Amino acid sequence: MTIVTQSYPKTSWRRFKASAFRVMTLLALLFVVGPALWLVLGVVVRAVPNWKWSVLTTLSQGTSGGLENAVVGTLVIMVGVLLVAGSVGVLTGIHLAELAPARKNGKAGGGLFRLAVDVLAGFPSIVLGYAGYVALCVALHWGFSLLPAILILSLMVVPYIAKSTESALRQVPTAYREGAEALGMTAGYSLRKVVLKSALPGIVTGLLIALAVAGGETAPLLYTAGATNSLPSWSLVHHPISYLTYYVWTDYNQPSAQAHVVSYDAALILVVLVLTLLVVSRLVVARTQRHSESFR
Amino acid sequence: MDEFRKTDISPDEIKSVLEVLDPDGERPRNVITTSGLNLRFGDQQILSGVNMDFPRGTITALIGPTGSGKSTFLRTLNRMNDKVRGFRHEGDVALEGRSIWSSDQDLLDLRRRVGMLFQRPNPFPMSIKDNVVAGAKAHGIAKGKQLDVVAETRLREVGLWDAVKDRLNDSPYRLSGGQQQLLCLARALAVGPEVLLLDEPTSALDPLSTESVERLLRELTPALTLIVVTHNLGQARRVSDNTMFFYEGKLVEHGATNDLFNQPRETNTARYVNGLMG
């Protein structure tokens, strides 16, 4: 008996290690939460005192005026990215997780495809933006406009969506798939009705991050979307389109107090937009997951 | 009542009338027949030379130590092994005389006719009602209001209706393990199978749930043919008509359950059923 007890470390030492680890994880969390709070509060504190609701209903005039055109422009771009990058990314993820044939050694297939996705994720956004400018705006004569902006932003965020879709699908319990298979469901039917349902939170999270990134991105848009004081038109090409980050960036670099107000307003709207997106998607996920194994 | 008692029809005559009336009379007596079945994964031989008939309406227990090949055998019968890497088969499995691998045997229809219940309850992440009708929906057996009828009928059949009738839209994971397994059974029954394959269906359940599942299995015959893998020898004795004993990749012995347990012909069978070998 004594031999057994002696082979364990002392209780006090174990307690010390446990609390030390706890402190480490808390510090790491603080490292994430601190800056996030600081940024959000910084924006709110500077924007709210000068906030006028008319910002949302007035068009911009250079570095003054409202932000209506930019708000609508950003929303249009986000919807475009959701449609283009969402469908491409989710389909890519489904292919990598479900359809790519496994390799001979039993590991997951689709190696080259996955490598391509990773390479795309590694590109600096400004490089993508410049490539988009050269290939779409100049070579195809589309000019600064909505379509190149959506395409380049989509290219940028597709890897996030594909990766998160793939890993969400891989985490679906084999028992679901086997159960569906044994009932005589086709692979497609079981994917739609059983597998995707259980992978949904992961997929939605990927879409969200992608959308937030797209909404907050500046560099590729500077090269592709251009800027304008008017509302977005229905044409996909030849008409420049405004977006919020443009005003955050350009107006903050102006030497007038009025421009700074607009800049902080734009930042605040962006923050609220992203937070709303987060909350809404969490609600949607909670609703669809009320029958899941983890949600009892 | 007395008039019936006074009847002078002999039992043999009754039997012959019943045979004529039997809706399954025209069909082959054996639902599933395996002939010269060899199974392997890659270079590893799992099972060799299995010749076996599964008569309609009976329960067959598959017993044997872990790794003896009984689960692989079971999962071959509805072709669940086909997609497993390196799976090869020689010989044949016939469902009512037709090879399950023949080109005119539709895989989805095979799985509808030969259902399966797994070791761990595996309800889908959808409501209790949707779980029961999931397969029926997929096969287009019922739709709309009919689904409610299917759900109620099958839940009653497995004795779960009273427990869940007020919470059909609840998550199945709020049910106990035994109830979840009954739910999976209801789901399997809802597509109208002829054969049910059960892979240690009660090994994750408590004794009371086990008892209700076993009782249910007895009630499902002779309408269905059941093939049950079990590590529980008592269960094999209690529920099965026939027993197959697998050992080291061979079907060592098979026969009526009583005979196999009381007068085993092979030494290994005797050692296993008497608990001398695990």
XYZ file of C-alpha atoms in Angstrom:
574
model
C 0.000 0.000 0.000
C 2.727 2.491 0.906
C 4.413 1.870 -2.446
C 1.282 2.878 -4.319
C 0.733 6.139 -2.414
C 4.373 7.120 -2.759
C 4.253 6.748 -6.528
C 1.814 9.680 -6.752
C 3.046 13.295 -6.511
C 2.190 15.104 -3.279
C -1.297 16.581 -2.984
C -0.026 20.124 -2.453
C 2.132 19.908 -5.582
C -0.819 18.612 -7.623
C -3.006 21.413 -6.337
C -0.340 23.961 -7.205
C -0.047 22.589 -10.755
C -3.809 22.585 -11.212
C -4.184 26.207 -10.140
C -1.129 27.291 -12.154
C -2.685 25.793 -15.273
C -5.971 27.492 -14.509
C -4.226 30.849 -14.173
C -2.428 30.291 -17.490
C -5.651 29.576 -19.367
C -7.295 32.619 -17.770
C -4.370 34.850 -18.788
C -4.624 33.584 -22.341
C -8.340 34.328 -22.334
C -7.638 37.822 -21.025
C -5.210 38.309 -23.907
C -8.154 37.748 -26.276
C -10.963 39.410 -24.344
C -8.931 42.501 -23.323
C -8.127 43.877 -26.777
C -11.598 42.958 -28.061
C -13.277 44.939 -25.281
C -10.784 47.788 -25.603
C -11.425 48.072 -29.358
C -15.194 47.929 -29.091
C -15.277 50.385 -26.170
C -12.808 52.696 -27.951
C -15.096 52.867 -30.957
C -18.269 53.246 -28.893
C -16.853 55.958 -26.608
C -15.646 58.056 -29.533
C -18.601 57.485 -31.832
C -21.643 57.658 -29.559
C -21.284 61.275 -28.248
C -21.348 62.605 -31.819
C -23.836 60.051 -33.144
C -26.663 61.315 -35.368
C -29.204 58.900 -36.804
C -29.188 60.973 -39.984
C -25.865 59.303 -40.795
C -27.858 56.278 -41.892
C -30.122 58.265 -44.224
C -27.736 60.762 -45.783
C -25.362 60.150 -48.650
C -21.735 61.011 -48.155
C -20.139 64.102 -49.679
C -16.429 63.469 -49.859
C -15.192 63.448 -46.263
C -18.404 64.809 -44.736
C -22.103 63.986 -44.993
C -23.632 60.624 -44.043
C -22.869 56.982 -44.698
C -26.049 55.654 -46.295
C -24.254 54.690 -49.519
C -21.497 52.924 -47.579
C -23.898 50.993 -45.326
C -25.949 49.782 -48.280
C -22.764 49.063 -50.251
C -21.286 46.951 -47.454
C -24.561 45.034 -47.052
C -24.728 44.384 -50.802
C -21.128 43.186 -50.842
C -21.750 40.910 -47.832
C -24.824 39.367 -49.430
C -22.840 38.827 -52.641
C -19.997 37.182 -50.718
C -22.472 35.021 -48.787
C -23.972 33.779 -52.055
C -20.743 33.273 -54.006
C -18.280 32.247 -51.295
C -20.970 30.460 -49.283
C -22.010 28.126 -52.070
C -18.486 27.583 -53.426
C -16.996 27.106 -49.958
C -19.655 24.728 -48.628
C -19.596 22.645 -51.822
C -15.782 22.496 -51.689
C -15.954 21.372 -48.055
C -18.527 18.698 -48.895
C -16.315 17.421 -51.695
C -13.205 17.273 -49.498
C -14.995 15.559 -46.604
C -17.461 13.277 -48.365
C -16.718 12.753 -52.021
C -12.943 12.852 -52.589
C -11.901 9.181 -52.817
C -9.755 8.015 -49.906
C -6.095 7.321 -50.559
C -4.649 3.800 -50.678
C -3.373 4.025 -47.107
C -6.855 4.857 -45.898
C -6.212 8.534 -45.200
C -8.591 11.202 -46.469
C -8.358 11.894 -50.180
C -8.387 15.154 -52.100
C -4.783 16.014 -51.144
C -4.036 18.356 -54.037
C -7.367 20.123 -53.728
C -6.846 20.657 -50.028
C -3.356 22.034 -50.728
C -4.873 24.511 -53.191
C -7.348 25.668 -50.557
C -4.522 26.147 -48.040
C -2.422 28.090 -50.551
C -5.347 30.401 -51.241
C -5.802 30.984 -47.507
C -2.157 31.991 -47.223
C -2.308 34.830 -49.785
C -2.099 38.350 -48.331
C -5.390 40.087 -49.036
C -3.677 43.016 -50.710
C -2.061 40.645 -53.232
C -5.478 39.187 -54.049
C -6.829 42.710 -54.360
C -4.094 43.744 -56.757
C -4.478 40.562 -58.813
C -8.210 41.264 -58.968
C -7.536 44.818 -60.074
C -5.245 43.705 -62.881
C -7.305 40.716 -64.015
C -10.877 41.930 -63.534
C -10.961 45.717 -63.374
C -8.329 46.367 -66.034
C -8.010 43.318 -68.314
C -11.750 42.595 -68.452
C -12.565 46.340 -68.480
C -14.968 45.962 -65.542
C -13.537 48.999 -63.818
C -13.994 49.618 -60.063
C -17.286 47.862 -59.410
C -19.345 45.389 -57.391
C -18.578 42.144 -59.237
C -14.768 42.242 -58.916
C -15.170 43.243 -55.264
C -17.446 40.269 -54.536
C -15.295 37.835 -56.502
C -12.026 38.852 -54.843
C -13.493 38.900 -51.333
C -15.090 35.513 -52.018
C -11.769 34.103 -53.191
C -10.310 35.363 -49.947
C -12.858 33.776 -47.607
C -13.665 30.546 -49.485
C -10.828 28.701 -47.672
C -12.333 29.531 -44.250
C -15.727 28.226 -45.307
C -14.353 25.126 -47.033
C -12.136 24.266 -44.050
C -14.826 24.712 -41.437
C -17.383 22.811 -43.538
C -14.944 19.950 -44.044
C -14.016 19.642 -40.391
C -17.649 19.967 -39.292
C -18.619 17.124 -41.622
C -15.744 14.965 -40.411
C -16.976 15.323 -36.845
C -20.425 13.947 -37.618
C -20.656 10.661 -35.674
C -20.246 7.526 -37.807
C -23.324 6.170 -36.036
C -25.534 8.699 -37.864
C -24.111 7.746 -41.243
C -24.353 4.015 -40.532
C -27.894 4.384 -39.259
C -28.897 6.244 -42.405
C -27.096 3.733 -44.611
C -28.714 0.759 -42.879
C -32.155 2.285 -43.423
C -31.485 2.307 -47.148
C -31.121 6.068 -47.560
C -29.088 7.184 -50.561
C -25.812 8.938 -49.824
C -27.284 12.248 -50.986
C -30.442 11.891 -48.905
C -28.519 11.020 -45.774
C -26.150 13.943 -46.392
C -29.038 16.381 -46.724
C -31.329 15.109 -43.992
C -28.984 13.696 -41.383
C -25.312 14.583 -41.836
C -25.511 18.263 -42.816
C -27.975 18.897 -40.023
C -25.531 17.725 -37.449
C -22.640 19.616 -39.095
C -24.618 22.861 -39.309
C -23.130 24.723 -36.306
C -19.616 24.268 -37.678
C -20.643 25.317 -41.160
C -22.502 28.396 -39.919
C -19.538 29.405 -37.788
C -17.311 29.261 -40.854
C -19.775 31.324 -42.870
C -19.942 33.880 -40.077
C -16.209 34.330 -39.763
C -16.052 34.623 -43.532
C -18.769 37.254 -43.608
C -17.249 39.220 -40.763
C -13.869 39.152 -42.488
C -15.458 40.215 -45.764
C -17.335 43.046 -44.073
C -14.245 44.283 -42.281
C -11.787 43.931 -45.138
C -10.281 47.045 -46.731
C -7.211 46.316 -48.832
C -8.755 44.180 -51.628
C -11.708 46.568 -51.872
C -9.450 49.604 -52.322
C -8.257 47.881 -55.504
C -11.566 46.580 -56.802
C -14.605 48.464 -55.472
C -13.489 52.036 -55.837
C -15.475 54.746 -54.058
C -18.542 56.802 -54.803
C -20.901 59.215 -53.106
C -23.983 57.558 -54.569
C -25.997 54.480 -53.659
C -25.125 51.147 -55.289
C -26.739 50.715 -58.697
C -28.100 47.427 -60.030
C -25.181 47.029 -62.429
C -22.501 44.554 -61.414
C -19.717 46.219 -63.390
C -18.566 49.697 -64.454
C -20.088 51.398 -61.380
C -17.929 51.955 -58.287
C -19.456 50.964 -54.953
C -18.946 52.383 -51.454
C -18.232 50.393 -48.320
C -17.796 51.257 -44.641
C -14.137 50.395 -44.187
C -13.268 52.906 -46.908
C -14.574 55.708 -44.704
C -13.012 54.280 -41.571
C -9.663 54.351 -43.311
C -9.769 57.477 -45.532
C -11.649 59.818 -43.244
C -9.461 58.991 -40.259
C -6.477 60.169 -42.304
C -8.124 63.540 -42.981
C -7.122 66.575 -40.890
C -10.717 67.617 -40.058
C -12.701 66.770 -36.903
C -15.837 66.264 -39.012
C -14.103 63.555 -41.027
C -13.038 61.797 -37.813
C -16.640 61.717 -36.629
C -17.687 60.031 -39.865
C -14.797 57.605 -39.528
C -15.865 56.534 -36.024
C -19.498 56.347 -37.093
C -18.505 53.945 -39.861
C -16.514 51.841 -37.390
C -19.427 51.724 -34.945
C -21.895 50.643 -37.638
C -19.496 47.901 -38.708
C -19.124 46.634 -35.134
C -22.892 46.601 -34.608
C -23.368 44.835 -37.950
C -20.944 42.057 -37.066
C -22.356 41.624 -33.547
C -25.897 41.398 -34.927
C -24.711 38.793 -37.395
C -23.207 36.785 -34.531
C -26.316 36.899 -32.371
C -28.737 36.072 -35.173
C -26.703 33.126 -36.382
C -26.355 31.740 -32.856
C -30.131 31.886 -32.488
C -30.613 30.107 -35.792
C -28.131 27.423 -34.834
C -29.698 26.926 -31.414
C -33.063 26.436 -33.090
C -31.817 23.830 -35.557
C -29.740 22.028 -32.936
C -32.477 21.542 -30.360
C -32.559 17.821 -31.197
C -28.821 17.277 -31.187
C -26.937 14.957 -28.887
C -25.115 17.769 -27.085
C -28.214 19.915 -26.569
C -30.496 18.235 -24.053
C -68.349 -22.354 -27.735
C -69.500 -25.931 -27.270
C -70.147 -26.286 -30.960
C -66.518 -25.535 -31.642
C -65.386 -28.092 -29.085
C -67.499 -30.764 -30.647
C -65.899 -30.328 -34.014
C -64.299 -33.423 -35.405
C -61.676 -31.772 -37.602
C -58.304 -33.307 -36.820
C -55.273 -31.151 -36.012
C -53.638 -32.370 -39.216
C -56.514 -31.057 -41.277
C -56.332 -27.684 -39.533
C -52.643 -27.588 -40.268
C -53.142 -28.305 -43.942
C -55.785 -25.562 -44.189
C -53.461 -23.125 -42.446
C -50.679 -24.024 -44.843
C -52.873 -23.184 -47.817
C -53.846 -19.871 -46.191
C -50.261 -18.959 -45.258
C -49.408 -15.799 -47.245
C -45.755 -16.787 -47.150
C -46.489 -20.313 -48.319
C -45.407 -19.668 -51.889
C -42.146 -18.084 -50.843
C -38.926 -19.960 -50.199
C -38.718 -21.318 -46.661
C -35.295 -19.822 -46.130
C -35.148 -16.033 -46.283
C -31.380 -15.835 -46.350
C -28.988 -18.501 -47.529
C -25.233 -18.206 -47.500
C -23.138 -20.573 -49.562
C -19.380 -20.991 -49.362
C -19.051 -17.492 -47.938
C -15.472 -16.322 -47.419
C -14.864 -12.829 -46.078
C -11.611 -10.947 -45.846
C -10.246 -7.476 -45.214
C -7.135 -7.076 -47.370
C -4.930 -10.100 -46.739
C -6.647 -10.987 -43.493
C -9.132 -13.829 -43.725
C -12.037 -13.036 -41.396
C -14.412 -15.863 -42.082
C -14.293 -18.900 -44.333
C -16.696 -21.409 -45.725
C -19.978 -20.384 -44.134
C -22.965 -22.356 -45.432
C -26.100 -21.464 -43.576
C -29.853 -21.165 -44.026
C -32.005 -18.728 -42.096
C -35.595 -20.043 -42.053
C -38.401 -17.499 -42.256
C -39.825 -16.302 -38.980
C -37.064 -17.625 -36.738
C -34.519 -16.000 -34.458
C -30.929 -17.020 -34.986
C -28.296 -16.097 -32.410
C -24.681 -15.598 -33.486
C -22.323 -16.317 -30.612
C -18.577 -16.583 -30.259
C -15.594 -14.801 -28.714
C -14.586 -11.283 -29.807
C -12.877 -11.341 -33.196
C -14.488 -14.589 -34.264
C -16.067 -12.930 -37.295
C -19.708 -12.930 -36.255
C -20.199 -9.159 -36.528
C -18.476 -9.065 -39.917
C -20.776 -11.869 -41.012
C -23.833 -9.963 -39.821
C -22.805 -6.732 -41.536
C -22.235 -8.609 -44.776
C -25.883 -9.640 -44.952
C -27.055 -6.100 -45.735
C -23.811 -5.166 -47.495
C -22.647 -2.724 -44.831
C -19.103 -4.019 -45.372
C -18.979 -3.260 -49.079
C -17.564 0.228 -48.565
C -15.021 -0.869 -45.958
C -11.524 -0.665 -47.419
C -10.104 -3.989 -48.547
C -13.333 -5.940 -48.064
C -13.515 -8.996 -50.328
C -16.058 -11.755 -50.460
C -16.226 -15.113 -52.153
C -19.253 -17.344 -52.248
C -22.689 -15.866 -52.072
C -25.514 -14.576 -49.881
C -28.998 -15.003 -51.318
C -32.094 -13.152 -50.177
C -35.086 -15.259 -51.207
C -32.956 -17.013 -53.789
C -31.430 -13.916 -55.345
C -27.840 -12.919 -54.713
C -27.588 -9.698 -52.703
C -24.681 -8.696 -54.957
C -26.483 -9.406 -58.240
C -26.845 -6.399 -60.522
C -30.649 -6.443 -60.431
C -30.695 -6.344 -56.617
C -31.158 -2.700 -55.699
C -28.945 -1.863 -52.726
C -31.450 0.550 -51.187
C -34.256 -1.993 -51.483
C -32.026 -4.672 -49.959
C -31.439 -2.417 -46.950
C -35.138 -1.686 -46.680
C -35.904 -5.416 -46.596
C -32.959 -6.292 -44.362
C -32.931 -3.766 -41.541
C -30.325 -3.295 -38.832
C -30.128 -2.367 -35.181
C -26.783 -1.321 -33.778
C -24.932 -1.964 -30.548
C -25.291 1.623 -29.367
C -28.604 3.382 -29.882
C -28.076 5.835 -32.730
C -31.098 8.105 -33.059
C -30.684 10.875 -35.623
C -30.410 14.514 -34.468
C -34.089 15.210 -35.133
C -37.321 14.962 -33.156
C -38.599 11.627 -31.828
C -41.342 11.501 -34.427
C -39.004 12.430 -37.284
C -36.690 9.656 -36.140
C -39.373 6.993 -36.416
C -40.447 8.072 -39.886
C -36.996 8.978 -41.263
C -36.638 5.763 -43.254
C -40.273 5.635 -44.294
C -39.915 9.174 -45.637
C -36.704 8.353 -47.490
C -38.340 5.390 -49.227
C -41.507 7.325 -49.991
C -43.561 4.764 -48.048
C -45.666 7.461 -46.413
C -46.033 11.225 -46.477
C -47.955 14.050 -44.848
C -50.583 12.881 -42.362
C -49.725 9.223 -43.003
C -46.418 9.822 -41.241
C -48.267 10.475 -37.986
C -49.986 7.108 -38.345
C -46.706 5.362 -39.111
C -45.073 6.997 -36.096
C -47.881 6.003 -33.723
C -48.182 2.434 -35.049
C -44.479 1.738 -34.781
C -44.064 3.415 -31.404
C -46.968 1.316 -30.098
C -45.403 -1.773 -31.612
C -42.236 -1.264 -29.587
C -44.168 -0.221 -26.489
C -42.829 3.314 -26.428
C -45.997 5.187 -27.375
C -47.279 5.920 -23.871
C -43.892 7.204 -22.781
C -43.385 9.589 -25.692
C -46.832 10.477 -27.055
C -46.756 13.904 -25.387
C -43.218 14.711 -26.440
C -43.025 13.609 -30.060
C -41.214 16.825 -30.952
C -38.662 16.422 -28.206
C -35.041 15.468 -28.723
C -34.532 11.676 -28.704
C -31.452 12.181 -26.556
C -33.635 13.033 -23.588
C -34.830 9.411 -23.586
C -33.050 6.724 -21.591
C -30.637 4.411 -23.371
C -33.184 1.600 -23.493
C -35.888 3.894 -24.844
C -33.471 5.193 -27.466
C -32.798 1.639 -28.600
C -36.547 0.954 -28.816
C -36.886 4.152 -30.839
C -34.225 2.889 -33.248
C -36.115 -0.384 -33.463
C -39.324 1.498 -34.289
C -37.400 3.399 -36.963
C -36.118 0.151 -38.442
C -39.603 -1.407 -38.418
C -41.173 1.622 -40.101
C -39.710 0.725 -43.504
C -41.356 -2.704 -43.371
C -38.340 -5.020 -43.303
C -38.505 -8.808 -43.639
C -35.244 -9.453 -41.837
C -33.687 -7.573 -38.927
C -29.984 -7.805 -38.177
C -29.173 -6.959 -34.575
C -25.596 -6.298 -33.527
C -25.457 -6.827 -29.756
C -28.643 -4.791 -29.404
C -28.748 -4.879 -25.604
C -25.082 -4.732 -24.626
C -25.364 -1.012 -23.792
C -28.629 -1.426 -21.876
C -29.576 -2.151 -18.261
C -31.242 -5.488 -17.348
C -34.803 -4.105 -17.371
C -34.444 -2.507 -20.806
C -32.759 -5.684 -22.011
C -35.759 -7.680 -20.876
C -38.212 -5.457 -22.732
C -36.130 -5.579 -25.912
C -35.930 -9.372 -25.672
C -39.666 -9.689 -25.152
C -40.196 -7.507 -28.177
C -37.882 -9.619 -30.305
C -39.977 -12.689 -29.532
C -43.129 -10.794 -30.490
C -41.644 -9.731 -33.826
C -41.443 -13.340 -34.993
C -42.774 -15.068 -37.016
C -43.615 -11.921 -39.008
C -39.927 -11.102 -39.180
C -36.754 -13.117 -39.355
C -34.173 -11.997 -36.814
C -30.442 -12.558 -36.723
C -28.834 -11.454 -33.457
C -25.184 -11.155 -32.573
C -24.833 -11.456 -28.817
C -22.168 -11.901 -26.184
C -24.845 -12.703 -23.682
C -25.223 -16.490 -23.690
C -28.322 -16.277 -21.518
C -29.890 -14.041 -24.101
C -29.068 -16.465 -26.894
C -30.745 -19.261 -24.909
C -33.754 -17.157 -24.024
C -34.657 -15.673 -27.371
C -33.237 -17.741 -30.210
C -34.520 -20.764 -32.098
C -31.189 -21.524 -33.696
C -27.651 -20.670 -32.697
C -24.460 -20.364 -34.703
C -21.136 -20.611 -32.890
C -18.220 -18.797 -34.501
C -14.638 -19.368 -33.448
C -11.436 -18.071 -35.045
C -13.018 -17.207 -38.378
C -14.995 -20.416 -38.769
C -18.590 -21.374 -38.244
C -17.799 -24.203 -35.828
C -21.263 -25.438 -35.132
C -24.869 -24.507 -35.671
C -28.203 -25.981 -34.831
C -31.289 -25.653 -32.688
C -30.392 -23.511 -29.671
C -31.373 -26.187 -27.150
C -29.227 -28.816 -28.818
C -26.260 -26.542 -29.238
C -26.274 -25.504 -25.607
C -27.128 -28.907 -24.109
C -25.405 -31.335 -26.441
C -22.655 -29.439 -28.282
C -20.867 -31.630 -30.804
C -17.577 -29.747 -30.784
C -15.206 -29.315 -27.838
C -14.795 -25.581 -28.478
C -18.545 -25.062 -28.509
C -18.851 -26.930 -25.224
C -16.062 -24.874 -23.682
C -17.632 -21.603 -24.869
C -21.238 -22.268 -23.863
C -20.060 -23.509 -20.476
C -18.106 -20.340 -19.844
C -14.671 -21.983 -20.004
C -13.621 -19.743 -22.881
C -14.371 -16.027 -23.203
